[in-house]
Short mmCIF file of C-alpha atoms in Angstrom, two decimals:
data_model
loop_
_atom_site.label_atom_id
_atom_site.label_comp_id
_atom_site.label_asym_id
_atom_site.label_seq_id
_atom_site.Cartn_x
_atom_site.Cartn_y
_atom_site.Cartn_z
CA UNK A 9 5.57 6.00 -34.08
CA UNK A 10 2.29 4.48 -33.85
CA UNK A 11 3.99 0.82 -32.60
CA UNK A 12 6.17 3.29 -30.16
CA UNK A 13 2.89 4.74 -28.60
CA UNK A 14 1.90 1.16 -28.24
CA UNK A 15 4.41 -0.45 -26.79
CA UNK A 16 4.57 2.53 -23.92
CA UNK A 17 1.12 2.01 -23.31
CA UNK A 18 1.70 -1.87 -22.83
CA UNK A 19 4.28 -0.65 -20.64
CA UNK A 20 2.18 1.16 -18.37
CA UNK A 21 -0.98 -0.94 -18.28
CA UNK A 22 1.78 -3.56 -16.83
CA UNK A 23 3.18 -1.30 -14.39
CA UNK A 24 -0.27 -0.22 -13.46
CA UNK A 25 -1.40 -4.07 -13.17
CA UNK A 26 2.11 -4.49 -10.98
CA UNK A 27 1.10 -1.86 -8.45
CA UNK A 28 -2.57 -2.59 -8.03
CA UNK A 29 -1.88 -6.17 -7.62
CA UNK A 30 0.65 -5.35 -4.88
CA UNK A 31 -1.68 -3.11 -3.02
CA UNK A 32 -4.85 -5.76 -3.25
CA UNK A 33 -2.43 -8.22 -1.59
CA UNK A 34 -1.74 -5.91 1.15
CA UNK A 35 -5.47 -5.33 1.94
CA UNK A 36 -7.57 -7.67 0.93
CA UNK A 37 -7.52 -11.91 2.20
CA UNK A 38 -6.67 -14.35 -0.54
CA UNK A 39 -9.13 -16.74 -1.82
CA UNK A 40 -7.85 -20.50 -1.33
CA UNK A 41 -5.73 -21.35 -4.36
CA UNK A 42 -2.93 -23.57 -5.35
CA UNK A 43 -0.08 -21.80 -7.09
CA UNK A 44 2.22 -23.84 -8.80
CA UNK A 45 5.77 -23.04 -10.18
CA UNK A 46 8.13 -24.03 -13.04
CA UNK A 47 11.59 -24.05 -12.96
CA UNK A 48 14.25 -25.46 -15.28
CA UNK A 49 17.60 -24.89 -14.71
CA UNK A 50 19.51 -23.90 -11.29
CA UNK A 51 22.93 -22.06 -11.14
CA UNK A 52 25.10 -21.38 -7.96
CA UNK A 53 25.35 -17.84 -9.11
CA UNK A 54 25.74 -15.12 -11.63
CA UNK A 55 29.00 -16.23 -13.01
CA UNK A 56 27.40 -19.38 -13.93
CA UNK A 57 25.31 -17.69 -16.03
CA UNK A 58 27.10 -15.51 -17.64
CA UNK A 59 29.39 -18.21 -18.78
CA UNK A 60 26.72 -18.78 -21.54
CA UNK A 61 26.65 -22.20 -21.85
CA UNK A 62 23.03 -23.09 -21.56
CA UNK A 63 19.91 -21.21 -21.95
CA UNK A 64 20.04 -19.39 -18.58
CA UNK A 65 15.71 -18.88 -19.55
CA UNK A 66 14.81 -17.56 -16.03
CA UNK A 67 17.93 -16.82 -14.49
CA UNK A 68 17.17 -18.75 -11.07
CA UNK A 69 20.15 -19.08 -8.64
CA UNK A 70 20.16 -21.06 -5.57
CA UNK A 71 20.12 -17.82 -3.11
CA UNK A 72 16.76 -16.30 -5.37
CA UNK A 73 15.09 -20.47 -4.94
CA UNK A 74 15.43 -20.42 -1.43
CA UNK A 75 14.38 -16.72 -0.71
CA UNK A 76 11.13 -17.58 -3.33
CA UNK A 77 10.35 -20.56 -0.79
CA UNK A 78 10.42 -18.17 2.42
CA UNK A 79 8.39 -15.77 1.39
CA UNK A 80 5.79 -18.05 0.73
CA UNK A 81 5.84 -19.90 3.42
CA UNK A 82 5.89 -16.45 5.10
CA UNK A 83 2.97 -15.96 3.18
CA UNK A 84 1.28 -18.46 4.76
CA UNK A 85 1.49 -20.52 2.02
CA UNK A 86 1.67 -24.57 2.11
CA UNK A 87 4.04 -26.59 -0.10
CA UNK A 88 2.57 -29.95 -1.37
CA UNK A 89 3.42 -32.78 -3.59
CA UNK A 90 1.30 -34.27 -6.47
CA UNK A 91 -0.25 -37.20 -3.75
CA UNK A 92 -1.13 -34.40 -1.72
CA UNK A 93 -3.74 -33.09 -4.47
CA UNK A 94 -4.48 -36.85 -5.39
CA UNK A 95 -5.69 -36.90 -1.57
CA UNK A 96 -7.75 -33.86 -1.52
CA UNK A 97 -6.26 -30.50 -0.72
CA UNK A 98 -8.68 -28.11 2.10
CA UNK A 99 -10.46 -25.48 -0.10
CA UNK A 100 -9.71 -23.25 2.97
CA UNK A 101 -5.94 -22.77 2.39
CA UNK A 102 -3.34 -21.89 0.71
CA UNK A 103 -0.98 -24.11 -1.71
CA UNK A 104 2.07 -23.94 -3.55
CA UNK A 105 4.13 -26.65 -5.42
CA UNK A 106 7.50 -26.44 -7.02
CA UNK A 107 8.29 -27.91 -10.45
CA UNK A 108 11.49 -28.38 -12.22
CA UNK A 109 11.22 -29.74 -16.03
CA UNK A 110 13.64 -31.62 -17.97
CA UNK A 111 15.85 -33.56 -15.95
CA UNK A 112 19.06 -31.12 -15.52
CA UNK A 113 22.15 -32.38 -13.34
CA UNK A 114 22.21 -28.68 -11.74
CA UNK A 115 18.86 -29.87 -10.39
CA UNK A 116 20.54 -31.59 -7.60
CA UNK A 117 21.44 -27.62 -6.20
CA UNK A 118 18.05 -27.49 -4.85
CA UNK A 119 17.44 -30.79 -2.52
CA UNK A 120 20.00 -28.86 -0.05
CA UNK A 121 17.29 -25.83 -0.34
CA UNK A 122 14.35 -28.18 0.05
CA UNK A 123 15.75 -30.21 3.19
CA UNK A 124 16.45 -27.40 4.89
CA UNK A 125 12.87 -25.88 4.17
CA UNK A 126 11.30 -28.84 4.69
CA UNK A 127 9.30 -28.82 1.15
CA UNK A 128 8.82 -30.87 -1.76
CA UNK A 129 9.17 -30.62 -5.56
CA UNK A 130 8.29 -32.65 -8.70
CA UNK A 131 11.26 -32.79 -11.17
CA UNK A 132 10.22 -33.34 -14.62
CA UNK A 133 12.12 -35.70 -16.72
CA UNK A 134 12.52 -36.03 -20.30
CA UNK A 135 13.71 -39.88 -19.99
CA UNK A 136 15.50 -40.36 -23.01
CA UNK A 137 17.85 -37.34 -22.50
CA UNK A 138 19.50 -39.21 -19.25
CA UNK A 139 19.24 -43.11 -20.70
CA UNK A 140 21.68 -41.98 -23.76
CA UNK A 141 23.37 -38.52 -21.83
CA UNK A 142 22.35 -35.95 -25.00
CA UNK A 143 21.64 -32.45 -23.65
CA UNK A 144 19.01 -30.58 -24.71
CA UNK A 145 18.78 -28.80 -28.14
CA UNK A 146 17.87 -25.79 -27.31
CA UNK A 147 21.06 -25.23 -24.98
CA UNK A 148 23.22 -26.32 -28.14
CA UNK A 149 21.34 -23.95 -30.19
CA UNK A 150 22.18 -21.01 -27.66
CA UNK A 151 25.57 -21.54 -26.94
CA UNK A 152 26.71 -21.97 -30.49
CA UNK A 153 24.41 -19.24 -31.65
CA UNK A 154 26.48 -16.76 -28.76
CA UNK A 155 30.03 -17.91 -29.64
CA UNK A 156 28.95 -16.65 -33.37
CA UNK A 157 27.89 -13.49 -31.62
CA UNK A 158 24.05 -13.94 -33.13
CA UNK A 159 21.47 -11.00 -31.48
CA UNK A 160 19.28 -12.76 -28.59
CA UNK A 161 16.38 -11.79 -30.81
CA UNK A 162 17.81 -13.82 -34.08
CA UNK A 163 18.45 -16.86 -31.47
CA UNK A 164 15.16 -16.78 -29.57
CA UNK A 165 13.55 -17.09 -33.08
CA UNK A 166 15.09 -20.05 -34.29
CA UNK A 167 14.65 -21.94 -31.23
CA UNK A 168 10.99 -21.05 -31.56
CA UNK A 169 11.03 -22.06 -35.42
CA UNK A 170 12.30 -25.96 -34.42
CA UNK A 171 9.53 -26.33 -32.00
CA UNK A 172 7.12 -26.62 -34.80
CA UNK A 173 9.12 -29.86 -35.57
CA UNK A 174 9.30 -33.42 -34.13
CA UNK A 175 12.10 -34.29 -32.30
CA UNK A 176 13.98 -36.32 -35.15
CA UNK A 177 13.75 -33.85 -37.27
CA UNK A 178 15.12 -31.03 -34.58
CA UNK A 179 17.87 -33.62 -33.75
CA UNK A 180 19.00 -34.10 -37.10
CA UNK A 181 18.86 -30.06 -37.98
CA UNK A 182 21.65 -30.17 -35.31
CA UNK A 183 24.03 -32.53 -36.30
CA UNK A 184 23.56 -31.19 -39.63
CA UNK A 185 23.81 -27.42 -38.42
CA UNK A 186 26.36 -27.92 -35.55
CA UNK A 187 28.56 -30.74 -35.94
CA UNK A 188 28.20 -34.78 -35.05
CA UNK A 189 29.04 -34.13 -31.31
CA UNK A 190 26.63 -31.54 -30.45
CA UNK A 191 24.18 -33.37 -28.59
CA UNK A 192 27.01 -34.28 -26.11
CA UNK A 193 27.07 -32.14 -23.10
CA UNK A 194 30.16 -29.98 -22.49
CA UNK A 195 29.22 -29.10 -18.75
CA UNK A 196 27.68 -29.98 -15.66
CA UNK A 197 25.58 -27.49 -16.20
CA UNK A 198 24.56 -28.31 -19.63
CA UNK A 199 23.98 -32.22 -19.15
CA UNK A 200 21.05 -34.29 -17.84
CA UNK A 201 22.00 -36.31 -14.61
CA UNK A 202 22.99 -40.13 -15.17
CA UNK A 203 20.49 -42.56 -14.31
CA UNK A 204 22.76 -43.38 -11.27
CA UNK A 205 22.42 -39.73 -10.29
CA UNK A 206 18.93 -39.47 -10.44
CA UNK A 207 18.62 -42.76 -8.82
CA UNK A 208 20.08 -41.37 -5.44
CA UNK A 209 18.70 -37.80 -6.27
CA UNK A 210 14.71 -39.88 -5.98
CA UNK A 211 15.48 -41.42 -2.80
CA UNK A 212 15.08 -38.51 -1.03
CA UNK A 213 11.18 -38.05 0.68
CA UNK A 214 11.05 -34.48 -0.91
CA UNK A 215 12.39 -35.53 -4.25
CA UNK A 216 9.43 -36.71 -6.81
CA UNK A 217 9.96 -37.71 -10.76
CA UNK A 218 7.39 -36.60 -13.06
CA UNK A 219 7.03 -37.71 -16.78
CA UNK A 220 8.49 -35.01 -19.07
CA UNK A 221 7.88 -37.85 -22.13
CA UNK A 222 11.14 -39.38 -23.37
CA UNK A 223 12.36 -37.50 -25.76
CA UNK A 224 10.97 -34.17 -24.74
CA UNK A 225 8.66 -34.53 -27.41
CA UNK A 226 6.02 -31.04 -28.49
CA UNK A 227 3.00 -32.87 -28.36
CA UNK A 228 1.02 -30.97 -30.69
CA UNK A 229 3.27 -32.24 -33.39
CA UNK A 230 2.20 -35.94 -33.13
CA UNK A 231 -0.51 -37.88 -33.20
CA UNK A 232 -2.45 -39.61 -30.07
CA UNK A 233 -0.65 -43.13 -30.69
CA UNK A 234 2.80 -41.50 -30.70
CA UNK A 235 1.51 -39.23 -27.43
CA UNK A 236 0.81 -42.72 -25.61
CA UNK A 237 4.04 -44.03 -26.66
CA UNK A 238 6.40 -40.72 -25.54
CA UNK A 239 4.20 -41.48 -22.24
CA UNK A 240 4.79 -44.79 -21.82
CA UNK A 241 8.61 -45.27 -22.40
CA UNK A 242 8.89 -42.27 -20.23
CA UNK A 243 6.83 -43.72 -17.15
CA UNK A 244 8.50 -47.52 -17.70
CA UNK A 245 11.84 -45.91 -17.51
CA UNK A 246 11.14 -43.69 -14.49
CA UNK A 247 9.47 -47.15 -12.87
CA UNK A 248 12.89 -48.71 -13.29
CA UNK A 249 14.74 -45.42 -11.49
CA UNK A 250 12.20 -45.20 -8.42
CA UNK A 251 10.21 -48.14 -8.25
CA UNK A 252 6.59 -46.31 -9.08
CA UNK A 253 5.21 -45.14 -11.84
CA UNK A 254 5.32 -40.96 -11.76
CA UNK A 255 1.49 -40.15 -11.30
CA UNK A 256 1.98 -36.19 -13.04
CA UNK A 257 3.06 -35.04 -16.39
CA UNK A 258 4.37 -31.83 -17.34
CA UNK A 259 3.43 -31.10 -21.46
CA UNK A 260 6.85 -29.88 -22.79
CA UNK A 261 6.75 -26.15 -23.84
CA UNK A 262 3.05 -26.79 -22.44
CA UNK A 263 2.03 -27.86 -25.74
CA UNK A 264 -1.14 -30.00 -25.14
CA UNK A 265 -4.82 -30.59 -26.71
CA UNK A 266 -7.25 -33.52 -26.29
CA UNK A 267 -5.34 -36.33 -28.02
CA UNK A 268 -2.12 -35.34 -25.00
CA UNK A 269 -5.01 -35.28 -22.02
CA UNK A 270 -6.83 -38.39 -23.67
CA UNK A 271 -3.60 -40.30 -23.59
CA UNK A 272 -2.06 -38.90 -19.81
CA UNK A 273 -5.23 -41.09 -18.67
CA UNK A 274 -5.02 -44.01 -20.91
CA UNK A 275 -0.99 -44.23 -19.76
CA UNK A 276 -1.96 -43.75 -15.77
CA UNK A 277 -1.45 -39.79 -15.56
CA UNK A 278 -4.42 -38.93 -13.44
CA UNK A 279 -2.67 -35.50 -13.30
CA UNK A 280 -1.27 -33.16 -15.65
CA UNK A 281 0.64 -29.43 -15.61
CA UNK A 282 0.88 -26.91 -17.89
CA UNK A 283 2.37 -23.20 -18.53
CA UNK A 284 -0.56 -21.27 -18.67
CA UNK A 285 0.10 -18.89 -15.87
CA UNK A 286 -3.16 -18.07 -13.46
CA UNK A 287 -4.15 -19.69 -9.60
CA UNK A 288 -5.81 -22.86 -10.06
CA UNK A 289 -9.20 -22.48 -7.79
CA UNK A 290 -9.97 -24.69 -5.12
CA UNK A 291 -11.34 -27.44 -5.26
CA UNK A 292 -10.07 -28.54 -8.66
CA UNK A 293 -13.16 -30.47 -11.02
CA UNK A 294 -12.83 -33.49 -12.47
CA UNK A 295 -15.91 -32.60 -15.26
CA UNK A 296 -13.68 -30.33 -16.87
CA UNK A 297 -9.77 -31.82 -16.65
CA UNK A 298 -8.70 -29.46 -13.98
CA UNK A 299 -6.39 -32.39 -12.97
CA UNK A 300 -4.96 -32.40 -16.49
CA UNK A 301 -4.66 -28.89 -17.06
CA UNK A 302 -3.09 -27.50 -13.52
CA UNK A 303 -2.03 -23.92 -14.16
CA UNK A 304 1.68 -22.79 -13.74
CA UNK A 305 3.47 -19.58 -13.00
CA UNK A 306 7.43 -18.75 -14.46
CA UNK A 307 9.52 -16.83 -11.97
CA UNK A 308 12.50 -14.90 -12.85
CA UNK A 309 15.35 -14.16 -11.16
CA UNK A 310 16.40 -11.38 -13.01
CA UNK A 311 13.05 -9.45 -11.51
CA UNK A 312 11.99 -8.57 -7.78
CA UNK A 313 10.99 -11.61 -6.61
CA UNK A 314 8.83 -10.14 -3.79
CA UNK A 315 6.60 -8.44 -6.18
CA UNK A 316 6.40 -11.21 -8.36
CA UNK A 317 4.98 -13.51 -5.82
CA UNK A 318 2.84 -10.96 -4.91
CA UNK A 319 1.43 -10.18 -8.52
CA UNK A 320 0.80 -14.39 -8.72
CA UNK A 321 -1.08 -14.19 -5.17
CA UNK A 322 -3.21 -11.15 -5.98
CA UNK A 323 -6.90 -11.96 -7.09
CA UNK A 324 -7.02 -8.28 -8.59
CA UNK A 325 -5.78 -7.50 -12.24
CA UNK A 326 -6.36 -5.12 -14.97
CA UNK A 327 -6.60 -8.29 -17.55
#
């Protein structure tokens, strides 16, 4: 009873915290901000999700990106690229920037979205995941976990268990668990793009390529010298793909500490993004890493969008 009572009352401070924050936005001016979002996979619609295949995490569909990029434009909002906050953004205004992480083939759904908006986005990529074509493990733990008809619950857990691992050790619990072939993608919407596709995907203006390390690695599991190294390969092999070395990298699972921001500068990064989830005040400070630690909100398409992006704007909340 007593983790009943508790739950409802979580329930209601967040409802609470939903409403207020909707109101404040309605009355009260902004305070210059950039706002910066993370994506991961794209689908054309609902029936690609429910096909079960990947990890649908936030749900996104190409109709729920577009309508999340006018409304905030509408909102008077200004979409920017990493160079843009390298430059020096006005601490008058309002920003926003788009992420994608990993390096997803279904990515390529979006550049028709962004020309037609006019905005850019950094797209996160885990190198090593397009130079040899494996998908990602936690897709392979999903979709096998479904066809065996495993609760959500029971799958979410494991997934969350093999993130206290390095990557060899997560790679080889899936051969083991799943069969010699299950790092090969079964899907477009499963696999990375080729390095041919992502080659054409960068030459677009609004298309930029972050470092995403190359193997996807949880930082927090390794040591600085093994940090500088997943850095590194990752920003050589994006050089070879676009010609310039990414100048942003997103922490997988947004794992970091000071051996991951130590390294970002020693390999070049002079910015870095994470998933903690709050504005990030203008003008960002160097004396504390603000450039290393950029703040990151996670949309989901399977809630009102509208009052999401509101919530995110609002500078009012009960916690």
């Amino acid at each position: 009873m007593y983790r009943g009572i508790k739950n409802l009352t979580k329930s209601a401070i967040r409802e609470a915290d939903q409403y207020l924050a909707n109101r404040y936005i309605h009355h009260f001016k902004e305070k210059p901000a950039l706002l910066t979002f993370l994506f991961h996979s794209l689908f054309r619609n609902r029936e690609e999700i429910d096909r079960h295949i990947i990890d649908p995490q936030q749900e996104i569909t190409v109709d729920t990106f577009r309508s999340f990029i006018v409304h905030m434009q509408n909102s008077g909002y200004n979409f920017i690229a990493p160079d843009d906050i390298l430059n020096g953004l006005d601490k008058r205004k309002q920003y926003a920037m788009i992420t994608f992480d990993d390096g997803y083939y279904n990515n390529h759904l979006a550049l028709e979205v962004l020309q037609e908006l006019n905005v850019p986005a950094v797209f996160f990529i885990s190198s090593n995941h397009i130079r040899h074509q494996r998908t990602f493990w936690w897709d392979v733990v999903y979709r096998n976990r479904r066809h065996e008809g495993k609760s959500l619950d029971a799958i979410y857990a494991e997934i969350q268990s093999l993130k206290a691992h390095r990557n060899n050790k997560i790679e080889s619990y899936i051969l083991n668990t799943f069969g010699p072939d299950a790092l090969k993608p079964v899907s477009d919407l499963d696999r990375p793009f080729t390095p041919k596709e992502l080659k054409d995907f960068a030459r677009s203006p609004l298309v930029i390529l972050g470092n995403h390390t190359c193997n996807h690695a949880i930082l927090t599991n390794y040591n600085k010298c093994e940090i500088l190294k997943e850095y590194t390969e990752c920003q050589e092999y994006l050089k070879e793909i676009t010609g310039k070395y990414p100048n942003i990298i997103a922490y997988p699972n947004g794992n970091y500490n000071t051996d991951a921001l130590e390294a970002a500068e020693e390999a070049g990064l002079p910015l870095g993004i994470t998933v903690d989830q709050q504005k990030n005040r203008l003008p960002l400070s160097s004396t504390d890493r603000s450039h290393l630690k950029i703040k990151r909100y996670l949309l989901w398409g399977n809630k009102d969008m509208i009052d999401q992006c509101n919530y995110f704007r609002s500078d009012f909340h009960l916690a």
